[in-house]
Tab-separated table of C-alpha atoms in Angstrom:
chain	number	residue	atom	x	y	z
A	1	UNK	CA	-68.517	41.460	-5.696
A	2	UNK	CA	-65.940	39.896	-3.452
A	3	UNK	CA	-63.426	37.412	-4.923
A	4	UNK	CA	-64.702	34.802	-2.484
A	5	UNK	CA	-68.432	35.561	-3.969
A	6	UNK	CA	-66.699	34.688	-7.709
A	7	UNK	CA	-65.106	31.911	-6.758
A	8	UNK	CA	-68.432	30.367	-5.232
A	9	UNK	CA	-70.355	31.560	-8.646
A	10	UNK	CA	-67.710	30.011	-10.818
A	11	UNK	CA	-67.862	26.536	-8.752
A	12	UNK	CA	-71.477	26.358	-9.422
A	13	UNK	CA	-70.935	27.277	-13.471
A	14	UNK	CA	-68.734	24.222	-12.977
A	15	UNK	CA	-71.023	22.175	-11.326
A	16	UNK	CA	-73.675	22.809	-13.734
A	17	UNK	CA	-71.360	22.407	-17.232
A	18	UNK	CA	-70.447	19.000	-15.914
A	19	UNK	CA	-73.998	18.081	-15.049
A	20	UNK	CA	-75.464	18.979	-18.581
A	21	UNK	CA	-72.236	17.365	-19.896
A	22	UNK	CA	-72.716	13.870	-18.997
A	23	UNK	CA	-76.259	14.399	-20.634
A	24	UNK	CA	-76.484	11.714	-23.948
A	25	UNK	CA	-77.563	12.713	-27.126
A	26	UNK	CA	-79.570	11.310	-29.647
A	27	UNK	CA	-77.029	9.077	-30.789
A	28	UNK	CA	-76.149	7.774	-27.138
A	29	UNK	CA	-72.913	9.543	-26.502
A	30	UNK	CA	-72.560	12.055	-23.567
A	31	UNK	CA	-72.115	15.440	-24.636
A	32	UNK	CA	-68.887	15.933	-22.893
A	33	UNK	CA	-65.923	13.311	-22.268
A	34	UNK	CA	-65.907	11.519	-18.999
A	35	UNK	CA	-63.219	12.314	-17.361
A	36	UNK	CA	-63.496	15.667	-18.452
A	37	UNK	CA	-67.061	15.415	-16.829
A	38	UNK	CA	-65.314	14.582	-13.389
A	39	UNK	CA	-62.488	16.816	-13.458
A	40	UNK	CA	-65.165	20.074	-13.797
A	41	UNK	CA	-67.556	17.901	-11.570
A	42	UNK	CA	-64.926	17.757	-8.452
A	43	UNK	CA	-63.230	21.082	-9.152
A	44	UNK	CA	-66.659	22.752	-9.349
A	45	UNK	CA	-67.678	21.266	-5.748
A	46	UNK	CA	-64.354	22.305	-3.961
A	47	UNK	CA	-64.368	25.868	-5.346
A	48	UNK	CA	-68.011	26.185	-3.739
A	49	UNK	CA	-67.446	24.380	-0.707
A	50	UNK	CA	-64.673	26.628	-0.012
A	51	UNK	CA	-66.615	29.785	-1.513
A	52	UNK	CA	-69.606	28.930	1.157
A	53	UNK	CA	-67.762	28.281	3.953
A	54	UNK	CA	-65.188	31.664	3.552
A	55	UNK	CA	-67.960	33.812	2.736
A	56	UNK	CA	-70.842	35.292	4.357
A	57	UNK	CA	-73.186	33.189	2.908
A	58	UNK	CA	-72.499	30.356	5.545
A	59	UNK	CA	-71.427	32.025	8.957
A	60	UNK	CA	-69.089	30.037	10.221
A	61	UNK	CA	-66.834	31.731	11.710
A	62	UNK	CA	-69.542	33.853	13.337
A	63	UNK	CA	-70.595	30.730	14.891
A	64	UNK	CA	-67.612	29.979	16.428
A	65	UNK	CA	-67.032	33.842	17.756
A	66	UNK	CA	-66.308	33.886	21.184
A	67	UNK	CA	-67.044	37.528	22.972
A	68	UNK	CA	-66.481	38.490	26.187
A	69	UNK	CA	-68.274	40.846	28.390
A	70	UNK	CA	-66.556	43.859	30.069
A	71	UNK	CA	-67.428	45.066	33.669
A	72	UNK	CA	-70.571	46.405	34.319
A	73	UNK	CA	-72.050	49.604	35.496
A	74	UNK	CA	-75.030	49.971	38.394
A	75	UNK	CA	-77.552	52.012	36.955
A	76	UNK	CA	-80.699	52.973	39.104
A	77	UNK	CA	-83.932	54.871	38.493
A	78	UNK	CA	-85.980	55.551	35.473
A	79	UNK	CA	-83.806	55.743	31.918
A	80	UNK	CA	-84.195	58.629	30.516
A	81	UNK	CA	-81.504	58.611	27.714
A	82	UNK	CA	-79.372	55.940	25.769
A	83	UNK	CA	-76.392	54.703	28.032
A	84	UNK	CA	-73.942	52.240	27.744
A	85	UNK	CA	-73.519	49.448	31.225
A	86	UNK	CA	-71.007	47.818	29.527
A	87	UNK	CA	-67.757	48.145	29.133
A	88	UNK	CA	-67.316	51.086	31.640
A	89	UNK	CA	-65.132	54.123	31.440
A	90	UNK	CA	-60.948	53.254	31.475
A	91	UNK	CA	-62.260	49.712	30.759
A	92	UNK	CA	-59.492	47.080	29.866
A	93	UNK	CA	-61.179	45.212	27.173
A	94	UNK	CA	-60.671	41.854	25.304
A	95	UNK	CA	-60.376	41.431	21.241
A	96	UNK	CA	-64.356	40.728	20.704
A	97	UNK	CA	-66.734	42.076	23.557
A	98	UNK	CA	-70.603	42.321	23.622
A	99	UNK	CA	-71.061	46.007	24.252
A	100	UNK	CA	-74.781	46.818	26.175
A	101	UNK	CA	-76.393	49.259	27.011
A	102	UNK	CA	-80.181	50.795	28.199
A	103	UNK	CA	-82.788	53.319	26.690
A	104	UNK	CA	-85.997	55.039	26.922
A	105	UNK	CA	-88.993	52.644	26.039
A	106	UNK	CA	-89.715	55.553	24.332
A	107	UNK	CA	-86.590	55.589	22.019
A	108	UNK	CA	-87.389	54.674	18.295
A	109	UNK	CA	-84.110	55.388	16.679
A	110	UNK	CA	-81.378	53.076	15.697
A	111	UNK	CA	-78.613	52.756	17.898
A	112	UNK	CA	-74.871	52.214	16.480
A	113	UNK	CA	-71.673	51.652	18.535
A	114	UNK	CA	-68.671	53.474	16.595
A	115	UNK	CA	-64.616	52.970	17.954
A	116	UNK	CA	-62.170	55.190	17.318
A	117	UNK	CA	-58.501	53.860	17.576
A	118	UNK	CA	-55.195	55.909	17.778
A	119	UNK	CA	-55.583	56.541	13.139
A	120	UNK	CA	-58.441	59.009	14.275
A	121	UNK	CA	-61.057	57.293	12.109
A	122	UNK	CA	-64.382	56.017	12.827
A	123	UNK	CA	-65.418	52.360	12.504
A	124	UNK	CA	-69.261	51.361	12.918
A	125	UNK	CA	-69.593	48.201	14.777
A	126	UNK	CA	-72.233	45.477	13.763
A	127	UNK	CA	-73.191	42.078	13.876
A	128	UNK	CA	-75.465	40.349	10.911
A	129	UNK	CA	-78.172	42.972	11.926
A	130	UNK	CA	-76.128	45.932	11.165
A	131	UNK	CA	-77.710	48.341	14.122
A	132	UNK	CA	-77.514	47.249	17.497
A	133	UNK	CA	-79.995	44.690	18.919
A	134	UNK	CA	-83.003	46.541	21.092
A	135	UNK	CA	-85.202	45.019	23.175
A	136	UNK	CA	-87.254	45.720	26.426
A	137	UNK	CA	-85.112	48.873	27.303
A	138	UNK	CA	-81.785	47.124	26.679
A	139	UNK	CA	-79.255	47.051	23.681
A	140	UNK	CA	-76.153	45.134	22.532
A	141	UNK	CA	-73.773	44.801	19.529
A	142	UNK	CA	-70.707	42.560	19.169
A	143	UNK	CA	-67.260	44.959	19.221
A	144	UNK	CA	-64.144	44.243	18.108
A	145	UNK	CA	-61.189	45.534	18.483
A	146	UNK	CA	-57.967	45.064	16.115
A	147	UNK	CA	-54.770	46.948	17.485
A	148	UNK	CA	-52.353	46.189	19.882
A	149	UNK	CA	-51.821	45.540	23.510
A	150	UNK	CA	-52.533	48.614	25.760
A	151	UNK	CA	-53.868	50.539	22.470
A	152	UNK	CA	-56.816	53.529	23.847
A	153	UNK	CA	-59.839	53.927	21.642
A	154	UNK	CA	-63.106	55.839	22.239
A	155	UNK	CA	-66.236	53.926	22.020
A	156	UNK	CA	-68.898	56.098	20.740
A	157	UNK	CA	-72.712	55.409	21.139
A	158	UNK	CA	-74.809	57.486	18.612
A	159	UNK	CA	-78.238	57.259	17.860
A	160	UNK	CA	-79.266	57.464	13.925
A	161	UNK	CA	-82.245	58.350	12.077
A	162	UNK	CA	-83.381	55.991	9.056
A	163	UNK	CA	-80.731	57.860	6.849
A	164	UNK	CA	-78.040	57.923	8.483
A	165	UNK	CA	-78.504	54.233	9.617
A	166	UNK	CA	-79.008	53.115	5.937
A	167	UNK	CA	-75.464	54.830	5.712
A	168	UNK	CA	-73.714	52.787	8.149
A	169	UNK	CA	-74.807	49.798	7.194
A	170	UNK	CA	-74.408	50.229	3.195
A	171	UNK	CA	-70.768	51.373	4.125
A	172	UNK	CA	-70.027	47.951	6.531
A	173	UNK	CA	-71.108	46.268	3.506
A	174	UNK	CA	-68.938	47.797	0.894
A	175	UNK	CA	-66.003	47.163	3.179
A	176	UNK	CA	-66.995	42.974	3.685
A	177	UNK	CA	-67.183	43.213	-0.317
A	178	UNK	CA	-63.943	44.814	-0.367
A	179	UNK	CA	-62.371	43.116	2.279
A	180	UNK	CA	-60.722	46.770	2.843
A	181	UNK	CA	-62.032	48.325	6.298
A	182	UNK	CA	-60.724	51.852	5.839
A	183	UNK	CA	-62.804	53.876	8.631
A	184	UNK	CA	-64.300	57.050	8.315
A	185	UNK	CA	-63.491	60.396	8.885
A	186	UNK	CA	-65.175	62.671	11.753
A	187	UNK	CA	-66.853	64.788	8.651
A	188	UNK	CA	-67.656	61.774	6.712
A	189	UNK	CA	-70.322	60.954	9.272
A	190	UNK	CA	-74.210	61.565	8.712
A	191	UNK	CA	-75.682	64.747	10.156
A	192	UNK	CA	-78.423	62.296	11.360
A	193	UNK	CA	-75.674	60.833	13.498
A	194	UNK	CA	-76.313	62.006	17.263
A	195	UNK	CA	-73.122	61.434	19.666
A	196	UNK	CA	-74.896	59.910	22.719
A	197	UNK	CA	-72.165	58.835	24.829
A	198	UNK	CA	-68.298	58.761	24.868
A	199	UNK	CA	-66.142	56.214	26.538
A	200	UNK	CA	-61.909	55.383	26.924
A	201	UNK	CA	-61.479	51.686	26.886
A	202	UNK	CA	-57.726	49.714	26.378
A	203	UNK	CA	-57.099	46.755	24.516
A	204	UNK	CA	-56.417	44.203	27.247
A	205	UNK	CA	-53.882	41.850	24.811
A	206	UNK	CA	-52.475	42.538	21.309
A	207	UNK	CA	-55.552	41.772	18.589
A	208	UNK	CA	-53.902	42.983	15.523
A	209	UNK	CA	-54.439	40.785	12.733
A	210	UNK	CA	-57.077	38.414	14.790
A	211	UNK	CA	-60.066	39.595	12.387
């Protein structure tokens, strides 16, 4: 559980002690002193207001993400394997991007977008769905990058079975609960992890320490 999860928990303990506090009893005195009933009252509102509104459970900042979206490749004919249009190869990119991409109608797997920056480790990329969105023959997932100005990293489209999927997305969630986003290593990844497509993008400004 993430510290900004306890503080939100303890708020509403707050909130609730003060509330059964200024109950009477049978003698018509409140259980707890007044002021003492405001003082746990206020301090029990601001620790969940600022619990909600720091944590996932109101997306806030989400909302106010701003992505950009990379050049675009032409593709023509019939799809017959997943492909990314967007970024494109040697690709100067921005600090958020929405990465897309096509597929086979026929595709039924989960589709992940994975970067790789200059430490050699693996990061899975999500929004609040985890996998990347599918729809009519098209995909996309929200990408972010965190190093520094110029930095190369390999964006790497895989497509993943139920298993390894489940993977991916229980390990983005230990990190948010952590607030520790570690990567993984190339052996650390699922066997039901297919490499689909491999591309070199750039960071097109410095974004270390925007996340």
């Amino acid at each position: 559980m993430s510290t900004k999860i306890i503080i939100l928990s303890i708020g509403a303990l707050l909130t609730l002690v003060a509330i059964l506090g200024s109950r009477k009893s049978n003698s018509g005195k409140r259980l707890l002193d007044t002021k003492f009933i405001m003082s746990l009252g206020i301090i029990g509102i601001l620790m969940m207001i600022y619990g909600s509104y720091s944590s996932e459970l109101v997306n806030y900042n989400s909302q106010m993400e701003q992505v950009s979206i990379g050049k675009k490749l032409k593709i023509e004919g019939p799809i017959s394997t997943v492909k990314v249009v967007s970024p494109i190869d040697k690709d100067s990119v921005d600090c958020r991007i929405l990465t897309m991409g096509v597929y086979p109608k026929s595709h039924t797997k989960d589709i992940w977008v994975m970067i790789r920056p200059t430490d050699d480790r693996y990061y899975p990329q999500s929004d609040h769905t985890n996998t990347s969105y599918k729809r009519d023959g098209e995909w996309q997932v929200v990408t972010r990058f965190g190093g520094d100005m110029g930095e190369a990293y390999d964006l790497i489209i895989y497509e993943a079975d139920s298993i390894a999927s489940s993977f991916f997305s229980s390990t983005i969630e230990k990190w948010k609960e952590t607030e520790d986003y570690p990567g993984l290593k190339l052996e650390e990844l699922p066997p039901g992890a297919k490499e689909m497509e491999r591309l070199k993008v750039y960071s097109r400004k410095n974004c270390r320490g925007v996340f």
